[in-house]
Amino acid sequence: MTAPSPAGVAIDAPAKLNLGLEIVGRRADGYHDLVTIFQAISIQDRLRLSPDPEPGLRLTCDDPSLADDNLARAALVALRRRTGTTAGATLRIEKGIPVAAGLGGASSDAAAALLAGRRLWGSPLPDDALADLAAEIGSDAPFFLRGGTALASGRGERLTPLPPLGGTWFVVVSPRIVLPRKTAALYAALRSDDFSNGDAVRRQAARLRAGSGLDPDLLGNAFRRPLAGLRPDLASLPETMRAAGAGAIGLSGAGPSHYAVVGDPEEADRLATRLAARLGAAVAVAVAAPWPDPPRPRPA
Ligand code: C5P
């Protein structure tokens, strides 16, 4: 039983990167089985859930495009239905994570909202019930309840924690483009030769367990070909990143965010500066570190 926190709850919601992503099969329920490593990173959204004398749920967001269609709202509605809570509340979201960029922002907000709601309303809902609610909201939402580094399979909801990733920084490059129904469209564009057996990602996971660091050759992502098919203008981005000095490059989720893996924070800053100068306003460039801590609700 978690004690209620009547003055309101604040929580930070981290973005994620996929350190390799393989699609291993198509399922009868319309989803796909995948094998991936999720890595939470220091790019974050900030949420605040406050009690309200008005019954019902309100949401405000500094990005007005997210004020209505929002997975965090869906998560709180599901939590309130599951626990029978009717108390009034307002959820405020401050976005720091680029939207619809393959960085998991919407799912992370949903998971953080569940943790905040459970705390604010003093619900005894156990972690596995919260994970079931999260999985109904989005395939990668359960990961964000714990964050850190994890090997994921199934739809993305079967999780095995991995040790924290040290000595690694990321330069995250997010093209400012809108791909309508991106995730569903990219899954639908997969061809049989985009499928693989999950071995590369599992080998990467074994390296991380052994403390051997990331192998750049095991960062492949099944969405690379379909994304380039849908947006040929993105196909040259890895080359541009390489020309700016990036070594190991990965694609996060179904894109369009790409990242460079860098072993030194100052070199990461320099690479980010060069990339921002080369790519201009068409992309957001940010330096991020692995974020090992689970999201924790705190008094607001
Ligand atoms: O679970 P989520 O809402 O993120 O999925 C969005 C869409 O992406 C699904 O409706 C499905 O078409 C596709 N998807 C999939 N296999 C997954 C995850 C998502 O086919 N593992």
Short mmCIF file of C-alpha atoms and ligand atoms in Angstrom, two decimals:
data_model
loop_
_atom_site.label_atom_id
_atom_site.label_comp_id
_atom_site.label_asym_id
_atom_site.label_seq_id
_atom_site.Cartn_x
_atom_site.Cartn_y
_atom_site.Cartn_z
CA MET A 1 0.00 0.00 0.00
CA THR A 2 1.45 3.35 -1.04
CA ALA A 3 0.54 6.35 1.17
CA PRO A 4 -1.48 9.06 -0.61
CA SER A 5 0.35 12.31 -1.41
CA PRO A 6 -2.44 14.91 -1.29
CA ALA A 7 -0.41 18.00 -2.31
CA GLY A 8 0.43 16.60 -5.73
CA VAL A 9 3.13 14.51 -7.29
CA ALA A 10 5.97 15.36 -9.70
CA ILE A 11 7.80 12.79 -11.79
CA ASP A 12 10.33 12.88 -14.63
CA ALA A 13 9.84 10.63 -17.67
CA PRO A 14 13.01 9.66 -19.59
CA ALA A 15 13.31 9.03 -23.32
CA LYS A 16 14.74 5.73 -24.59
CA LEU A 17 16.99 4.53 -27.36
CA ASN A 18 16.85 1.09 -28.96
CA LEU A 19 20.36 -0.40 -28.91
CA GLY A 20 19.54 -2.74 -31.82
CA LEU A 21 16.07 -3.91 -32.84
CA GLU A 22 15.16 -7.16 -34.61
CA ILE A 23 11.70 -8.21 -35.74
CA VAL A 24 11.44 -11.97 -35.31
CA GLY A 25 7.87 -12.76 -36.37
CA ARG A 26 4.39 -11.61 -37.28
CA ARG A 27 1.67 -12.59 -34.81
CA ALA A 28 -1.93 -13.66 -35.23
CA ASP A 29 -3.08 -10.63 -33.17
CA GLY A 30 -1.67 -8.15 -35.74
CA TYR A 31 1.40 -7.29 -33.64
CA HIS A 32 5.00 -8.36 -34.25
CA ASP A 33 7.40 -10.16 -31.95
CA LEU A 34 10.65 -8.26 -31.59
CA VAL A 35 13.93 -8.46 -29.71
CA THR A 36 15.49 -5.17 -28.67
CA ILE A 37 17.52 -3.49 -25.93
CA PHE A 38 15.85 -0.44 -24.43
CA GLN A 39 18.14 2.17 -22.89
CA ALA A 40 16.60 5.02 -20.88
CA ILE A 41 18.45 8.31 -21.43
CA SER A 42 18.77 11.70 -19.76
CA ILE A 43 16.43 13.52 -22.20
CA GLN A 44 13.23 13.84 -20.13
CA ASP A 45 9.66 15.10 -19.94
CA ARG A 46 8.43 16.54 -16.62
CA LEU A 47 5.00 15.64 -15.28
CA ARG A 48 3.01 16.98 -12.37
CA LEU A 49 -0.27 15.46 -11.16
CA SER A 50 -2.24 17.68 -8.77
CA PRO A 51 -5.52 17.13 -6.94
CA ASP A 52 -8.40 19.34 -8.02
CA PRO A 53 -11.70 20.21 -6.30
CA GLU A 54 -13.46 19.72 -9.69
CA PRO A 55 -14.17 16.02 -10.31
CA GLY A 56 -12.73 14.49 -13.49
CA LEU A 57 -9.36 14.64 -15.21
CA ARG A 58 -7.77 17.64 -16.97
CA LEU A 59 -4.55 17.77 -18.94
CA THR A 60 -2.30 20.63 -19.95
CA CYS A 61 0.83 20.39 -22.08
CA ASP A 62 3.30 23.02 -23.28
CA ASP A 63 3.02 21.36 -26.72
CA PRO A 64 -0.61 22.13 -27.65
CA SER A 65 -0.68 19.35 -30.29
CA LEU A 66 -0.55 16.82 -27.42
CA ALA A 67 -3.26 18.28 -25.20
CA ASP A 68 -6.03 15.97 -26.50
CA ASP A 69 -4.53 12.87 -28.05
CA ASN A 70 -2.25 11.75 -25.29
CA LEU A 71 -1.21 8.33 -23.96
CA ALA A 72 -0.69 9.78 -20.45
CA ARG A 73 -4.36 10.72 -20.32
CA ALA A 74 -5.34 7.25 -21.59
CA ALA A 75 -3.15 5.71 -18.88
CA LEU A 76 -4.77 7.74 -16.11
CA VAL A 77 -8.27 6.97 -17.43
CA ALA A 78 -7.39 3.24 -17.37
CA LEU A 79 -5.90 3.51 -13.86
CA ARG A 80 -8.96 5.37 -12.54
CA ARG A 81 -11.29 2.78 -14.07
CA ARG A 82 -9.21 -0.07 -12.61
CA THR A 83 -9.06 1.44 -9.10
CA GLY A 84 -12.46 3.16 -9.00
CA THR A 85 -10.89 6.59 -8.31
CA THR A 86 -13.10 9.57 -9.21
CA ALA A 87 -11.14 12.35 -7.41
CA GLY A 88 -10.49 15.43 -9.55
CA ALA A 89 -6.96 15.92 -10.87
CA THR A 90 -4.91 17.95 -13.34
CA LEU A 91 -1.91 16.49 -15.19
CA ARG A 92 0.66 18.98 -16.52
CA ILE A 93 3.27 17.80 -19.01
CA GLU A 94 6.37 19.78 -19.98
CA LYS A 95 7.91 18.21 -23.06
CA GLY A 96 11.67 17.82 -23.31
CA ILE A 97 11.55 14.72 -25.55
CA PRO A 98 11.04 15.28 -29.31
CA VAL A 99 7.53 14.10 -30.29
CA ALA A 100 6.92 11.01 -32.49
CA ALA A 101 10.66 10.66 -32.96
CA GLY A 102 11.25 7.01 -31.95
CA LEU A 103 12.36 8.05 -28.46
CA GLY A 104 9.31 6.65 -26.61
CA GLY A 105 8.14 9.98 -25.14
CA ALA A 106 4.42 9.20 -25.28
CA SER A 107 4.87 5.77 -23.68
CA SER A 108 7.22 7.15 -21.02
CA ASP A 109 4.68 9.86 -20.13
CA ALA A 110 2.01 7.13 -19.86
CA ALA A 111 4.16 5.02 -17.51
CA ALA A 112 5.10 8.07 -15.41
CA ALA A 113 1.42 9.07 -15.20
CA LEU A 114 0.56 5.58 -13.88
CA LEU A 115 3.27 5.84 -11.19
CA ALA A 116 2.13 9.36 -10.28
CA GLY A 117 -1.56 8.38 -10.17
CA ARG A 118 -0.89 5.35 -7.98
CA ARG A 119 1.02 7.59 -5.56
CA LEU A 120 -1.46 10.52 -5.58
CA TRP A 121 -4.50 8.32 -5.05
CA GLY A 122 -2.80 5.93 -2.62
CA SER A 123 -3.75 2.90 -4.68
CA PRO A 124 -2.55 -0.54 -3.53
CA LEU A 125 -2.23 -1.70 -7.17
CA PRO A 126 0.87 -3.98 -7.32
CA ASP A 127 3.66 -3.46 -9.87
CA ASP A 128 2.58 -6.34 -12.12
CA ALA A 129 -0.98 -4.96 -12.38
CA LEU A 130 0.50 -1.56 -13.28
CA ALA A 131 2.65 -3.30 -15.95
CA ASP A 132 -0.50 -4.94 -17.40
CA LEU A 133 -2.19 -1.52 -17.61
CA ALA A 134 0.93 -0.07 -19.26
CA ALA A 135 1.02 -2.88 -21.86
CA GLU A 136 -2.57 -2.06 -22.84
CA ILE A 137 -1.54 1.56 -23.46
CA GLY A 138 1.54 0.87 -25.63
CA SER A 139 3.99 -1.93 -26.36
CA ASP A 140 7.00 -0.09 -24.90
CA ALA A 141 5.18 1.55 -21.96
CA PRO A 142 5.96 -1.30 -19.47
CA PHE A 143 9.72 -0.67 -19.94
CA PHE A 144 9.35 2.90 -18.67
CA LEU A 145 7.92 1.76 -15.31
CA ARG A 146 11.45 0.62 -14.41
CA GLY A 147 13.62 2.31 -17.07
CA GLY A 148 17.37 1.66 -16.97
CA THR A 149 18.66 -0.89 -19.49
CA ALA A 150 16.58 -3.94 -20.46
CA LEU A 151 16.39 -6.70 -23.04
CA ALA A 152 12.83 -6.80 -24.40
CA SER A 153 10.93 -9.43 -26.35
CA GLY A 154 7.33 -10.26 -27.24
CA ARG A 155 5.61 -7.01 -28.30
CA GLY A 156 8.26 -5.23 -26.21
CA GLU A 157 6.57 -5.93 -22.88
CA ARG A 158 8.63 -8.98 -21.80
CA LEU A 159 11.60 -7.42 -20.02
CA THR A 160 14.87 -8.67 -18.56
CA PRO A 161 16.92 -6.00 -16.73
CA LEU A 162 20.53 -5.53 -17.87
CA PRO A 163 23.34 -3.85 -15.88
CA PRO A 164 23.73 -0.04 -16.20
CA LEU A 165 25.72 1.08 -19.25
CA GLY A 166 28.80 3.05 -18.19
CA GLY A 167 31.31 5.16 -20.13
CA THR A 168 28.85 5.83 -22.97
CA TRP A 169 27.25 9.02 -24.24
CA PHE A 170 24.85 9.48 -27.12
CA VAL A 171 24.41 12.27 -29.65
CA VAL A 172 20.73 12.03 -30.59
CA VAL A 173 19.66 13.47 -33.95
CA SER A 174 15.89 13.84 -34.39
CA PRO A 175 14.67 15.01 -37.83
CA ARG A 176 11.68 17.33 -37.39
CA ILE A 177 9.32 15.42 -39.68
CA VAL A 178 5.82 14.04 -39.22
CA LEU A 179 5.12 10.51 -40.46
CA PRO A 180 1.37 9.83 -40.22
CA ARG A 181 0.61 6.70 -38.14
CA LYS A 182 4.36 6.13 -38.20
CA THR A 183 4.71 2.98 -36.09
CA ALA A 184 1.84 1.06 -37.71
CA ALA A 185 2.96 2.20 -41.22
CA LEU A 186 6.53 1.04 -40.68
CA TYR A 187 5.49 -2.33 -39.25
CA ALA A 188 3.20 -2.77 -42.28
CA ALA A 189 6.11 -1.95 -44.65
CA LEU A 190 8.33 -4.77 -43.30
CA ARG A 191 9.34 -7.43 -45.87
CA SER A 192 10.37 -10.99 -45.14
CA ASP A 193 14.07 -10.10 -45.54
CA ASP A 194 13.73 -7.47 -42.77
CA PHE A 195 13.01 -10.28 -40.26
CA SER A 196 15.82 -11.98 -38.32
CA ASN A 197 16.16 -14.38 -35.40
CA GLY A 198 17.11 -11.97 -32.58
CA ASP A 199 20.65 -13.35 -32.20
CA ALA A 200 22.47 -10.04 -32.78
CA VAL A 201 20.53 -8.24 -30.04
CA ARG A 202 20.91 -11.21 -27.67
CA ARG A 203 24.68 -11.20 -28.31
CA GLN A 204 24.74 -7.48 -27.53
CA ALA A 205 22.82 -8.18 -24.29
CA ALA A 206 25.39 -10.85 -23.37
CA ARG A 207 28.17 -8.28 -23.88
CA LEU A 208 26.41 -5.79 -21.61
CA ARG A 209 25.96 -8.47 -18.95
CA ALA A 210 29.69 -9.19 -19.17
CA GLY A 211 30.51 -5.46 -18.92
CA SER A 212 32.14 -5.49 -22.39
CA GLY A 213 30.43 -2.33 -23.73
CA LEU A 214 28.46 -1.88 -26.92
CA ASP A 215 29.50 -3.62 -30.13
CA PRO A 216 28.75 -1.13 -32.96
CA ASP A 217 28.20 -4.03 -35.38
CA LEU A 218 25.24 -5.26 -33.31
CA LEU A 219 23.16 -2.05 -33.43
CA GLY A 220 21.14 -3.03 -36.53
CA ASN A 221 17.48 -2.01 -36.73
CA ALA A 222 14.87 -3.78 -38.88
CA PHE A 223 13.16 -0.46 -39.62
CA ARG A 224 16.18 1.04 -41.40
CA ARG A 225 15.18 -0.18 -44.90
CA PRO A 226 11.41 0.54 -44.60
CA LEU A 227 12.12 4.00 -43.13
CA ALA A 228 14.43 4.86 -46.04
CA GLY A 229 11.70 3.57 -48.41
CA LEU A 230 9.09 5.83 -46.82
CA ARG A 231 11.42 8.83 -46.46
CA PRO A 232 14.29 8.60 -49.00
CA ASP A 233 15.51 12.00 -47.74
CA LEU A 234 16.55 10.28 -44.47
CA ALA A 235 18.66 7.58 -46.13
CA SER A 236 21.74 9.82 -46.21
CA LEU A 237 21.57 10.83 -42.52
CA PRO A 238 23.99 8.12 -41.26
CA GLU A 239 26.51 9.18 -43.94
CA THR A 240 26.16 12.84 -42.89
CA MET A 241 26.71 11.81 -39.26
CA ARG A 242 29.79 9.79 -40.24
CA ALA A 243 31.17 12.74 -42.22
CA ALA A 244 30.81 14.85 -39.05
CA GLY A 245 32.90 12.30 -37.12
CA ALA A 246 30.35 9.81 -35.74
CA GLY A 247 31.56 6.21 -35.39
CA ALA A 248 28.89 3.76 -34.23
CA ILE A 249 25.42 4.87 -35.37
CA GLY A 250 22.02 3.45 -34.46
CA LEU A 251 18.38 4.08 -35.37
CA SER A 252 15.95 4.35 -32.44
CA GLY A 253 12.62 2.52 -32.62
CA ALA A 254 10.86 3.07 -35.93
CA GLY A 255 12.81 6.34 -36.25
CA PRO A 256 13.33 8.94 -37.40
CA SER A 257 15.81 9.61 -34.53
CA HIS A 258 19.35 8.36 -35.09
CA TYR A 259 22.12 8.39 -32.51
CA ALA A 260 25.89 8.24 -32.41
CA VAL A 261 27.60 6.30 -29.61
CA VAL A 262 30.52 8.25 -28.12
CA GLY A 263 32.94 7.21 -25.35
CA ASP A 264 33.72 10.70 -24.04
CA PRO A 265 31.28 13.48 -23.00
CA GLU A 266 33.40 16.33 -24.42
CA GLU A 267 33.71 14.58 -27.76
CA ALA A 268 29.92 14.08 -27.67
CA ASP A 269 29.47 17.87 -27.19
CA ARG A 270 31.83 18.62 -30.08
CA LEU A 271 30.08 16.13 -32.39
CA ALA A 272 26.68 17.58 -31.44
CA THR A 273 27.91 21.11 -32.28
CA ARG A 274 29.22 19.96 -35.70
CA LEU A 275 25.97 18.09 -36.47
CA ALA A 276 23.76 21.02 -35.44
CA ALA A 277 25.81 23.31 -37.72
CA ARG A 278 25.60 20.88 -40.67
CA LEU A 279 21.93 19.90 -40.33
CA GLY A 280 20.46 23.21 -39.15
CA ALA A 281 16.85 23.68 -38.10
CA ALA A 282 15.66 20.50 -39.86
CA VAL A 283 16.79 18.41 -36.87
CA ALA A 284 17.00 18.58 -33.08
CA VAL A 285 20.44 17.52 -31.79
CA ALA A 286 20.99 16.63 -28.12
CA VAL A 287 23.70 14.95 -26.06
CA ALA A 288 22.32 12.32 -23.69
CA ALA A 289 23.72 9.94 -21.08
CA PRO A 290 22.27 6.58 -20.04
CA TRP A 291 19.70 7.09 -17.24
CA PRO A 292 19.93 4.17 -14.81
CA ASP A 293 17.33 5.24 -12.22
CA PRO A 294 13.67 4.15 -12.28
CA PRO A 295 11.21 7.09 -12.49
CA ARG A 296 10.23 8.06 -8.93
CA PRO A 297 7.14 10.07 -7.96
CA ARG A 298 8.02 12.79 -5.42
CA PRO A 299 5.94 15.38 -3.57
CA ALA A 300 5.31 18.36 -5.89
O1 C5P B 1 1.63 -0.83 -29.14
P1 C5P B 1 1.60 0.42 -29.95
O2 C5P B 1 0.34 1.19 -29.78
O3 C5P B 1 2.83 1.24 -29.80
O4 C5P B 1 1.59 -0.06 -31.48
C1 C5P B 1 1.20 0.75 -32.54
C2 C5P B 1 1.05 -0.14 -33.79
O5 C5P B 1 2.33 -0.65 -34.17
C3 C5P B 1 0.19 -1.39 -33.55
O6 C5P B 1 -1.16 -1.13 -33.83
C4 C5P B 1 0.77 -2.38 -34.56
O7 C5P B 1 0.27 -2.11 -35.86
C5 C5P B 1 2.23 -2.01 -34.57
N1 C5P B 1 3.06 -2.85 -33.67
C6 C5P B 1 3.36 -4.15 -34.04
N2 C5P B 1 4.14 -4.92 -33.21
C7 C5P B 1 4.63 -4.42 -32.05
C8 C5P B 1 4.33 -3.10 -31.66
C9 C5P B 1 3.53 -2.34 -32.49
O8 C5P B 1 2.94 -4.62 -35.11
N3 C5P B 1 5.42 -5.19 -31.29
#
